[in-house]
Amino acid sequence: MQTAQLKVSHQKHRVRCNVDHREILVRSVSKSWSKIAPFWPLQNLIAVNPLAGFEDLPFRDALKFGIAYFQQADLPNGMQIVNLHSIKWLQAYFDQGQSTIRMPKQNDSFMQSILALLPFDDKVISAADKNLAWLQSLPTEPIQIISNCLNFLKIPDTEYEQFLTLMLTTLYGWSSYVTYIMKWSDQEHSGNKYAIIEYEYLAIRLVLTCMLWPQARDVLSWHYNALKKTESIKIFNKIQVAENDYLGELLSKLKSRIHNFRVESLKAQLVFCIDVRSEPFRRAIENQNGYQTFGFAGFFGLPIRIDNKINGESYASCPVLLKPAHNITNLPFCSGKDPYNGYSIIKLFKQSYRSLKYSFTTPFALVEMLGVFNGFWMALKSLFPWIAALSKKFMLKLLSQEYALKPIKDSISLDQQAHYALSALRMMGLINNFSDIVVFVGHGSTTENNAYATSLDCGACGGRHGASNAQLLADILNDSNVRHIIKSQGINIPETTYFLGAEHNTTTDLVELYDHDAPDVFKNKILHIKQDLEKARQENCWGRAKKLGINTTKKQALTKIFMRSLDWAQVRPEWGLAKNASFIIGPRYLTQHCDLDGRSFLHSYDWHIDHDKTILTTILTAPVIVAQWINSQYMFSTLDNVAYGGGSKITKNITGKIAIMQGNASDLMTGLPLQSVHSSDDNSYHEVVRLTVVVYAPKSYVESIISQHIKLQNLFRNEWLKLICIEPATKDFYCLERNFEWSRV
Amino acid sequence: MLSQYIYLDALSVTMIILICFITGVVGAFAVRYLQGDRKQYQFYFLLSALLVCIVLLVSVDNLLLFLLCWGLSNYLLVRLMLHKNLWLAAKNSAQLASKNFMLSFIGIAAAFGFLYLATNELSIQAILQSNLKDSLLLPASILLLFAAMAQSALWPFHTWLLSSLNSPTPVSAVMHAGLVNGGGFLLARFAPLYKDHPSLLAFIVIVGLVTAILGNLWKLIQNDVKRMLACSTMGQMGFMLLQCGLGLFSAAIAHLCLHGLFKSYLFLASGSAAKDKNIDRVYTPRMTNVILAPILGIISAYSFAFFSNKIPLENNTNLILVLVSYIGGTQLALNILSSELRSRFVLALIASVAMCSIYGAVVNVFQSNLSYLNMPQKINAIHILSMLVLFMFWLISIFYTNLQQLMPLKKYIAKAYVSMLNASQPDPKTITAHRYLYNY
């Protein structure tokens, strides 16, 4: 009787223990993943802070952990062997279309698929005698596998979190990619495959570790030793010196020029993306007289997904912080030849080529057939890139007519359209004094043979080109019904005002206006604007040429810059957002006459119309956050291009069509390549400084917003961002201290 | 005086044109590509030296000079591979390659020793024109074949090639069109040694075939672009040697040159790999396709034979080339016929005939210029076997179902996949298993 009771209570105890144990495990798993920043694949490289997992720590401490985790010259040999096999399997499973014969069971979940194949992996199985039996005795649930493995490796439960974290950080690139899949990717098409990837990934890492390196507990002492030896004060001080230099310069520029003024006889108003590359171009077009410019997030406030009807592509065209709310169809804007037919012919060509290349025996015939042509084409592309580009364009034109795409706004209800239009206009501070032509300018880049191409595109559009969003907002605002609703809200757009979408090509500085269906009355004006844009282009290219170190004259700068966009050998087609350092929120007259050197994000903002502070709240919690990601990415890629960047482009190797490895195989190289932040192997171009946010608004505005947002409090308290407030009444400058006190600067 | 050490024939001239062209183009590419690189000038120095060495290599007519140029150019290639010399994995790659090149060097040195003993001549042409009956010539031929296999990454000497991707892209581009082909050139240069040794030729066919199959298969499972290209080169090298084994040395040289151009281009363009999408092949199982495609294949095989000046069903090894053209033509036709275009029938006919005509014409240019290297053999069992193998693998690759959708997974397929995956991995030491060990 008693023994029976004892047994029952014992069992209860065990059950409770198991529950506790499970809880500890679950918590440790989720905590370990919280250290890992996501990594977006090459198809839309979104900038992220590689130390995003350490943002809850003061910047200086985060630097220290960064060194201890990611900048260690050594790693225990056993861990390297585990990495070797992890890389092999990860490459195979996450391949998005490089291999022709896919990994068997690739459609299953990560763990199921790898565990199905692992018993046949002699290299792993033969590492120890009992491996195969052990592997086959594993439980089926990932969390149980994790638990078993931790037991096997004799990790005490107090060290679970630390050990699991190390399992992730020692192969940081791949863990980052899994974080992206887990938290950010669009999983609509993948079914349930990734539902518990965080457990499955760790389970596989641990299973491999148990078989290949049973003494893996040593990695803990490796880490603690590293942590003990680490010091970040030197780097921190260096960064601070650079920041103070920059800030002094910026403030003196800003202080000298605060006065409101009016542009006489406006030719047009242009709204650019906040991107730092817009700033010099805005200056250049303003210099042509008669232009007023604004800065606004390049997705123009439209949370949309674009469906391209011709090639079947579909992608979110809004910041990754937002979920697209509308599906917009892009239709060709053309008459005459059928673009669908043209596309399918081109597709057939590519498909035929691929089918001969990726098949058996046929490649032997293919190389003989195409060898001469490829040799010729390679010579043309290397020696005369422009001729190659022209002939390619010509050939494509022969096959299918060139067409412009136009987004169709019908899937958004009229009220919604008016709502988006209204809030966009208010946010950019364009609510009266409309000129006859208002142009929304999205942006994108064109580069050749560049794996990192999307890192140069519009971050606000999810790493894509921004033309569709610009066109769509213009189209909405040209609708008389929309204007009618807006008018009832107090914004009166004159009948004589016409909105246009456009795209600024940041590589060539060409601004393409989408004026295909503009009424005839505006044609002349538009023509005039085009001419001025061309002049601005010339001016900006000249400035950029100097920064790119091109030896040229003002006349030739444009051509030389243009050539870079066509050149398949070019590793620095443009500087992207390199040198970014500040984010200025305020009216354009605050900055209009200073040369900010392309280092500032500019967001238009008029505090007068922001009584409930919603506009400033949005700016501080969305674009500023995105800018902080960008700034951190550039900063860390420059600080240590091996640990946080992509390494040199010249030895890169694209795996699975998703990411870069170095050479034969390596961890995924997250972050920007050396050539994006360095002017040469030994000299950096980007400057390592944290982002300074400058707000032209009453201090009380800023205070109340920060007090309501923990995320912002964290970033400012931990010094990931600096903030300067310009009090409009007195034009005094205040700096926000770590304790949220203001000090005059 | 100097002329007695130089022998310029169509083979040397072909190789000189190829190597100058590739080096020139890749050099021009590298002007921008290596901008800002610490060792850009060293790269140019080494590349120029390599060019000179290879030009000499293909035109000297002296065993010692040949050996010297061979060793020197391989040394220079290793130095080029070591461009990022602070990177441990790159160092290991270079080391692995140099070990392999050492093998080929020793093979050639020993072979040359035998040749000299047999003929007492140092001039290559003199040796080849002498009475090739000496018993010492067989070991020489075997050693040369061994050297060629090591140099051209034939199985089982392939690992160095699959581990060579720690080199900068332009170096890979030059290498895959250059010294990797050394084996093919070597066999072509000494082709007369092999002409009357059917068993040696059969051995070459088998080695070539095995490598062609392995390289081709491995290529299809690779998950990164550069290793895919390296496996593909391995397969193409196999095919090149296969042609040598068939006695079609001129066709092998054609393949060497054309593959070199093709592969160089693909390496330089490898930065675009993420952009071009994988368009899955879908063959609609329409009855008309299954009947029509092989017929179009036969028509295109005839056009290949016509343009390459061959008799379609001749009883010699040229037949294998006709078969390859037939397979290519059929595949292309099948692909176009499966589309929904209204003009697909006409298009399929034009495309497959055009493809095989070009193929034939190009082969013909080489064969007529290098006719002295043309030694087609009578068809034997080995030849029939290799034709069957090439054909069967092609058939399977058309009708294979996607492995990832196989339900349930067959054990032998899982086993085959994993062993291919493991076999095609680079040497572990040349993989950067700890990110911070990478160094630019």
Coordinates of C-alpha atoms in Angstrom, one line a residue, chain B:
Chain B
M1 CA 69.5 27.4 -83.9
L2 CA 66.4 28.4 -82.0
S3 CA 64.2 26.8 -84.6
Q4 CA 65.3 23.4 -83.8
Y5 CA 63.7 23.7 -80.4
I6 CA 60.4 25.1 -81.8
Y7 CA 57.8 23.1 -83.7
L8 CA 54.7 25.0 -84.7
D9 CA 52.0 22.8 -86.2
A10 CA 48.3 23.3 -86.4
L11 CA 47.9 22.0 -82.8
S12 CA 50.3 24.5 -81.3
V13 CA 48.7 27.4 -83.3
T14 CA 45.2 26.4 -82.2
M15 CA 46.3 26.3 -78.6
I16 CA 48.2 29.6 -78.8
I17 CA 45.2 31.3 -80.3
L18 CA 42.9 29.9 -77.6
I19 CA 45.2 30.7 -74.7
C20 CA 46.0 34.2 -75.9
F21 CA 42.3 34.9 -76.4
I22 CA 41.2 33.7 -73.0
T23 CA 44.1 35.4 -71.2
G24 CA 43.4 38.7 -73.0
V25 CA 39.7 38.6 -72.2
V26 CA 40.0 37.5 -68.6
G27 CA 42.8 40.1 -68.2
A28 CA 40.5 42.8 -69.4
F29 CA 37.8 41.6 -67.1
A30 CA 40.2 41.6 -64.2
V31 CA 41.1 45.3 -64.7
R32 CA 37.8 46.3 -63.1
Y33 CA 37.1 43.1 -61.2
L34 CA 40.3 43.3 -59.1
Q35 CA 40.1 47.0 -58.7
G36 CA 41.3 47.8 -55.2
D37 CA 42.7 44.3 -54.6
R38 CA 46.0 44.2 -52.7
K39 CA 47.6 41.9 -55.2
Q40 CA 46.1 43.1 -58.5
Y41 CA 49.6 43.8 -60.0
Q42 CA 51.0 40.5 -58.9
F43 CA 48.0 38.9 -60.6
Y44 CA 48.9 40.5 -63.8
F45 CA 52.5 39.6 -63.5
L46 CA 51.7 36.0 -62.9
L47 CA 49.1 35.9 -65.6
S48 CA 51.5 37.2 -68.2
A49 CA 54.2 34.8 -67.1
L50 CA 51.7 32.0 -67.3
L51 CA 50.7 33.0 -70.8
V52 CA 54.3 33.0 -71.9
C53 CA 54.9 29.6 -70.3
I54 CA 51.9 28.0 -72.0
V55 CA 52.7 29.4 -75.4
L56 CA 56.2 28.0 -75.1
L57 CA 54.8 24.7 -73.7
V58 CA 52.7 24.1 -76.8
S59 CA 55.4 25.1 -79.3
V60 CA 58.6 23.6 -78.0
D61 CA 60.0 20.5 -79.6
N62 CA 62.3 19.3 -76.9
L63 CA 61.6 17.0 -74.0
L64 CA 63.5 19.0 -71.4
L65 CA 62.0 22.3 -72.4
F66 CA 58.6 20.8 -72.5
L67 CA 59.0 19.4 -69.0
L68 CA 60.4 22.8 -67.8
C69 CA 57.4 24.7 -69.3
W70 CA 55.0 22.2 -67.9
G71 CA 56.3 22.5 -64.4
L72 CA 56.7 26.2 -64.6
S73 CA 53.2 26.9 -65.8
N74 CA 51.7 24.6 -63.2
Y75 CA 53.7 26.4 -60.6
L76 CA 52.5 29.8 -61.8
L77 CA 48.9 28.5 -61.8
V78 CA 49.3 27.4 -58.1
R79 CA 50.7 30.9 -57.3
L80 CA 47.6 32.4 -59.0
M81 CA 45.3 30.1 -57.0
L82 CA 47.1 31.4 -53.8
H83 CA 45.9 34.9 -54.5
K84 CA 44.4 35.3 -51.0
N85 CA 47.4 33.9 -49.3
L86 CA 46.2 34.9 -45.8
W87 CA 43.3 32.5 -46.1
L88 CA 44.1 29.1 -44.7
A89 CA 41.6 27.3 -47.0
A90 CA 43.1 28.9 -50.1
K91 CA 46.5 27.9 -49.0
N92 CA 45.3 24.3 -48.6
S93 CA 43.7 24.4 -52.0
A94 CA 46.9 25.5 -53.6
Q95 CA 48.8 22.8 -51.7
L96 CA 46.4 20.1 -52.9
A97 CA 46.7 21.3 -56.5
S98 CA 50.5 21.4 -56.3
K99 CA 50.6 17.9 -55.0
N100 CA 48.5 16.8 -57.9
F101 CA 50.5 18.7 -60.4
M102 CA 53.6 17.1 -58.9
L103 CA 52.2 13.7 -59.8
S104 CA 51.6 14.8 -63.4
F105 CA 55.1 16.3 -63.5
I106 CA 56.7 13.1 -62.2
G107 CA 54.6 11.1 -64.7
I108 CA 55.8 13.1 -67.6
A109 CA 59.4 13.2 -66.4
A110 CA 59.4 9.4 -66.1
A111 CA 57.7 9.0 -69.4
F112 CA 60.2 11.3 -71.1
G113 CA 63.0 9.2 -69.5
F114 CA 61.6 6.1 -71.2
L115 CA 61.2 7.9 -74.5
Y116 CA 64.8 9.1 -74.4
L117 CA 66.0 5.7 -73.5
A118 CA 64.1 4.1 -76.3
T119 CA 65.0 6.6 -79.1
N120 CA 68.0 8.5 -77.9
E121 CA 66.3 11.6 -79.1
L122 CA 65.3 14.8 -77.3
S123 CA 63.2 16.2 -80.1
I124 CA 59.5 15.3 -79.7
Q125 CA 58.9 15.2 -83.4
A126 CA 61.9 13.0 -84.0
I127 CA 60.6 10.6 -81.4
L128 CA 57.2 10.5 -82.9
Q129 CA 58.5 9.9 -86.3
S130 CA 60.9 7.2 -85.3
N131 CA 60.0 3.5 -85.4
L132 CA 57.5 3.2 -82.6
K133 CA 58.0 -0.4 -81.8
D134 CA 60.3 -0.2 -78.9
S135 CA 59.1 -2.0 -75.8
L136 CA 60.0 1.0 -73.7
L137 CA 57.4 3.0 -75.4
L138 CA 54.5 1.3 -73.7
P139 CA 55.5 2.3 -70.2
A140 CA 56.1 5.8 -71.6
S141 CA 52.6 5.9 -73.0
I142 CA 51.1 4.6 -69.8
L143 CA 53.0 7.2 -67.7
L144 CA 51.9 10.0 -70.1
L145 CA 48.3 8.9 -69.8
F146 CA 48.7 8.9 -66.0
A147 CA 50.0 12.4 -66.1
A148 CA 47.2 13.5 -68.4
M149 CA 44.6 12.0 -66.1
A150 CA 46.1 13.9 -63.0
Q151 CA 46.4 17.1 -64.9
S152 CA 42.9 17.1 -66.3
A153 CA 41.2 16.0 -63.0
L154 CA 40.1 12.7 -64.3
W155 CA 38.6 10.3 -61.8
P156 CA 40.2 9.4 -59.3
F157 CA 42.4 12.6 -59.5
H158 CA 39.4 15.0 -59.5
T159 CA 39.6 16.3 -55.9
W160 CA 42.0 19.1 -56.5
L161 CA 39.7 20.6 -59.2
L162 CA 36.6 20.4 -57.0
S163 CA 38.7 22.0 -54.2
S164 CA 40.1 24.8 -56.3
L165 CA 37.4 27.4 -55.9
N166 CA 39.1 29.4 -53.3
S167 CA 40.8 31.1 -56.2
P168 CA 39.5 34.4 -57.5
T169 CA 36.9 34.1 -60.3
P170 CA 39.3 35.2 -63.1
V171 CA 41.8 32.6 -62.0
S172 CA 39.1 29.9 -62.3
A173 CA 38.1 31.2 -65.6
V174 CA 41.7 31.0 -66.9
M175 CA 42.3 27.6 -65.3
H176 CA 39.2 25.9 -66.7
A177 CA 40.0 27.0 -70.2
G178 CA 43.8 26.5 -69.7
L179 CA 45.9 24.1 -67.7
V180 CA 43.0 21.8 -66.8
N181 CA 43.0 20.9 -70.5
G182 CA 46.7 20.0 -70.3
G183 CA 45.9 16.3 -70.3
G184 CA 44.0 16.6 -73.6
F185 CA 46.9 18.5 -75.2
L186 CA 49.4 16.0 -73.9
L187 CA 47.6 13.1 -75.4
A188 CA 47.1 14.9 -78.7
R189 CA 50.7 15.9 -78.8
F190 CA 51.8 12.3 -78.3
A191 CA 48.9 10.8 -80.2
P192 CA 51.0 8.6 -82.5
L193 CA 52.2 6.7 -79.5
Y194 CA 48.7 5.5 -78.9
K195 CA 47.5 4.9 -82.4
D196 CA 48.4 1.2 -82.5
H197 CA 47.6 0.3 -78.9
P198 CA 43.9 -0.6 -79.0
S199 CA 44.0 -1.8 -75.4
L200 CA 45.4 1.5 -74.2
L201 CA 42.8 3.4 -76.2
A202 CA 40.1 1.2 -74.7
F203 CA 41.4 2.0 -71.3
I204 CA 41.3 5.7 -72.1
V205 CA 37.7 5.3 -73.3
I206 CA 36.7 3.7 -70.0
V207 CA 38.5 6.2 -67.8
G208 CA 37.0 9.0 -69.9
L209 CA 33.5 7.5 -69.8
V210 CA 33.6 7.0 -66.0
T211 CA 34.7 10.6 -65.4
A212 CA 32.2 11.9 -67.9
I213 CA 29.4 10.1 -66.1
L214 CA 30.5 11.0 -62.6
G215 CA 31.2 14.7 -63.4
N216 CA 27.9 15.0 -65.3
L217 CA 25.9 13.4 -62.5
W218 CA 27.6 15.3 -59.7
K219 CA 27.1 18.5 -61.6
L220 CA 23.3 17.9 -61.4
I221 CA 23.2 17.6 -57.6
Q222 CA 25.5 20.5 -56.7
N223 CA 24.0 23.3 -54.7
D224 CA 26.5 26.1 -55.4
V225 CA 27.3 27.6 -58.7
K226 CA 31.1 27.3 -58.7
R227 CA 31.2 23.7 -57.6
M228 CA 28.6 22.9 -60.2
L229 CA 30.8 24.4 -62.8
A230 CA 33.8 22.5 -61.5
C231 CA 32.0 19.2 -61.6
S232 CA 30.8 20.1 -65.1
T233 CA 34.4 20.7 -66.2
M234 CA 35.3 17.3 -64.7
G235 CA 32.6 15.7 -66.9
Q236 CA 33.7 17.6 -70.0
M237 CA 37.3 16.5 -69.4
G238 CA 36.1 13.0 -69.2
F239 CA 34.4 13.4 -72.6
M240 CA 37.5 15.0 -74.0
L241 CA 39.6 12.0 -73.0
L242 CA 36.8 9.7 -74.2
Q243 CA 37.3 11.3 -77.6
C244 CA 41.0 10.7 -77.4
G245 CA 40.4 7.1 -76.6
L246 CA 38.2 6.9 -79.7
G247 CA 41.2 8.1 -81.7
L248 CA 39.4 11.3 -82.5
F249 CA 42.2 13.5 -81.2
S250 CA 41.2 16.4 -83.4
A251 CA 37.6 16.2 -82.0
A252 CA 39.1 16.2 -78.5
I253 CA 41.0 19.4 -79.3
A254 CA 37.9 20.9 -80.7
H255 CA 36.1 20.0 -77.5
L256 CA 39.0 21.4 -75.4
C257 CA 38.9 24.8 -77.1
L258 CA 35.1 25.2 -77.2
H259 CA 34.6 24.0 -73.7
G260 CA 37.3 26.4 -72.6
L261 CA 35.5 29.3 -74.1
F262 CA 32.2 28.1 -72.7
K263 CA 33.4 27.5 -69.2
S264 CA 35.4 30.7 -68.9
Y265 CA 32.3 32.7 -69.8
L266 CA 30.3 30.8 -67.2
F267 CA 32.8 31.5 -64.5
L268 CA 33.0 35.2 -65.2
A269 CA 29.2 35.3 -65.3
S270 CA 28.8 33.3 -62.0
G271 CA 27.8 36.5 -60.1
S272 CA 24.5 36.3 -61.9
A273 CA 23.6 32.9 -60.6
A274 CA 21.1 34.0 -58.1
K275 CA 19.3 36.1 -60.8
D276 CA 18.6 33.5 -63.4
K277 CA 15.8 31.5 -62.3
N278 CA 15.6 27.8 -62.4
I279 CA 12.8 27.1 -64.9
D280 CA 11.7 23.6 -64.3
R281 CA 11.5 21.4 -67.3
V282 CA 8.1 20.1 -67.9
Y283 CA 7.6 17.6 -70.7
T284 CA 4.0 17.3 -71.6
P285 CA 3.6 13.6 -72.4
R286 CA 1.9 14.2 -75.7
M287 CA 2.1 11.3 -78.1
T288 CA 3.1 13.6 -81.0
N289 CA 6.2 14.7 -79.0
V290 CA 7.3 11.3 -78.3
I291 CA 7.2 10.3 -81.9
L292 CA 8.2 13.6 -83.5
A293 CA 11.2 14.4 -81.2
P294 CA 13.3 11.3 -82.2
I295 CA 12.5 11.9 -85.9
L296 CA 13.7 15.5 -85.6
G297 CA 16.7 14.1 -83.7
I298 CA 17.5 11.8 -86.7
I299 CA 17.2 14.7 -89.1
S300 CA 19.5 16.8 -87.0
A301 CA 22.0 14.0 -86.6
Y302 CA 22.1 13.8 -90.4
S303 CA 22.7 17.5 -90.7
F304 CA 25.5 17.1 -88.1
A305 CA 27.0 14.4 -90.3
F306 CA 26.6 16.5 -93.4
F307 CA 28.3 19.5 -92.0
S308 CA 31.1 17.6 -90.3
N309 CA 31.8 15.6 -93.4
K310 CA 31.0 12.3 -91.9
I311 CA 29.0 9.3 -93.1
P312 CA 26.2 9.0 -90.6
L313 CA 26.3 5.2 -90.1
E314 CA 30.0 4.6 -90.7
N315 CA 31.6 1.7 -88.9
N316 CA 34.1 3.8 -86.9
T317 CA 34.2 5.8 -83.8
N318 CA 32.9 8.9 -85.4
L319 CA 29.5 7.2 -84.8
I320 CA 29.7 8.3 -81.2
L321 CA 29.8 11.9 -82.2
V322 CA 26.8 11.3 -84.4
L323 CA 25.0 9.7 -81.5
V324 CA 25.8 12.7 -79.2
S325 CA 24.4 15.1 -81.8
Y326 CA 21.3 12.9 -82.1
I327 CA 20.8 13.1 -78.4
G328 CA 21.3 16.9 -78.4
G329 CA 18.9 17.4 -81.3
T330 CA 16.2 15.2 -79.8
Q331 CA 16.4 16.9 -76.4
L332 CA 16.1 20.3 -77.9
A333 CA 13.3 19.3 -80.2
L334 CA 11.5 17.7 -77.3
N335 CA 11.8 20.8 -75.2
I336 CA 10.4 23.1 -77.9
L337 CA 7.6 20.7 -78.8
S338 CA 6.5 20.7 -75.2
S339 CA 5.8 24.4 -75.3
E340 CA 2.4 25.9 -76.1
L341 CA 3.6 28.1 -79.0
R342 CA 1.6 27.6 -82.2
S343 CA 4.8 27.6 -84.2
R344 CA 6.5 25.0 -82.1
F345 CA 6.8 22.3 -84.9
V346 CA 8.6 24.6 -87.2
L347 CA 10.6 26.1 -84.4
A348 CA 11.7 22.7 -83.2
L349 CA 12.8 21.6 -86.6
I350 CA 14.8 24.8 -87.3
A351 CA 16.4 24.9 -83.8
S352 CA 17.5 21.3 -83.6
V353 CA 18.8 21.2 -87.2
A354 CA 20.6 24.6 -86.7
M355 CA 22.1 23.4 -83.5
C356 CA 23.5 20.2 -84.9
S357 CA 24.6 21.9 -88.1
I358 CA 26.6 24.4 -86.1
Y359 CA 28.0 21.6 -84.0
G360 CA 29.0 19.7 -87.1
A361 CA 30.5 22.7 -88.9
V362 CA 32.6 23.7 -85.8
V363 CA 33.9 20.1 -85.4
N364 CA 34.7 20.1 -89.1
V365 CA 36.8 23.3 -88.9
F366 CA 38.9 21.7 -86.3
Q367 CA 39.1 18.3 -87.9
S368 CA 40.1 19.5 -91.3
N369 CA 42.8 21.7 -89.8
L370 CA 44.1 19.0 -87.5
S371 CA 43.4 16.1 -89.8
Y372 CA 46.8 14.5 -88.9
L373 CA 45.3 13.9 -85.4
N374 CA 42.3 12.1 -86.8
M375 CA 42.6 8.4 -86.2
P376 CA 39.1 7.0 -85.9
Q377 CA 39.0 3.3 -84.8
K378 CA 36.8 0.4 -85.8
I379 CA 33.8 0.0 -83.6
N380 CA 34.4 -2.5 -80.8
A381 CA 32.5 -3.8 -77.8
I382 CA 33.8 -1.0 -75.5
H383 CA 32.6 1.6 -78.0
I384 CA 29.2 0.0 -78.2
L385 CA 29.0 -0.2 -74.4
S386 CA 29.9 3.5 -74.0
M387 CA 27.3 4.5 -76.5
L388 CA 24.7 2.5 -74.7
V389 CA 25.7 4.1 -71.4
L390 CA 25.6 7.6 -72.7
F391 CA 22.2 6.9 -74.3
M392 CA 20.7 5.2 -71.3
F393 CA 21.8 7.9 -68.8
W394 CA 20.3 10.5 -71.1
L395 CA 17.0 8.6 -71.3
I396 CA 16.8 8.3 -67.5
S397 CA 17.6 11.9 -67.1
I398 CA 14.6 12.8 -69.3
F399 CA 12.2 10.6 -67.5
Y400 CA 13.5 10.9 -64.0
T401 CA 10.9 12.0 -61.5
N402 CA 11.9 14.7 -59.1
L403 CA 13.7 13.0 -56.2
Q404 CA 12.2 15.4 -53.6
Q405 CA 8.8 14.1 -54.5
L406 CA 9.6 10.5 -54.3
M407 CA 7.1 8.8 -51.9
P408 CA 8.2 6.7 -50.2
L409 CA 11.9 7.2 -50.5
K410 CA 13.7 4.2 -52.0
K411 CA 16.6 3.2 -50.0
Y412 CA 19.0 2.8 -52.9
I413 CA 18.2 6.3 -54.1
A414 CA 18.9 7.8 -50.8
K415 CA 22.1 5.9 -50.6
A416 CA 23.1 6.9 -54.1
Y417 CA 22.3 10.5 -53.5
V418 CA 24.3 10.7 -50.2
S419 CA 27.3 9.0 -51.6
M420 CA 27.4 11.3 -54.6
L421 CA 27.0 14.3 -52.4
N422 CA 29.9 13.1 -50.2
A423 CA 32.1 12.1 -53.2
S424 CA 31.7 15.5 -54.8
Q425 CA 32.7 17.5 -51.6
P426 CA 35.9 19.4 -51.8
D427 CA 38.8 18.3 -49.6
P428 CA 37.8 19.2 -45.9
K429 CA 40.9 21.2 -45.4
T430 CA 39.9 23.5 -48.2
I431 CA 36.5 24.4 -46.7
T432 CA 36.2 27.4 -44.4
A433 CA 34.5 25.6 -41.5
H434 CA 35.0 28.6 -39.2
R435 CA 34.0 31.9 -40.7
Y436 CA 36.6 33.9 -39.0
L437 CA 39.3 31.8 -40.7
Y438 CA 38.4 33.4 -44.0
N439 CA 40.7 36.3 -44.8
Y440 CA 40.8 38.7 -47.7

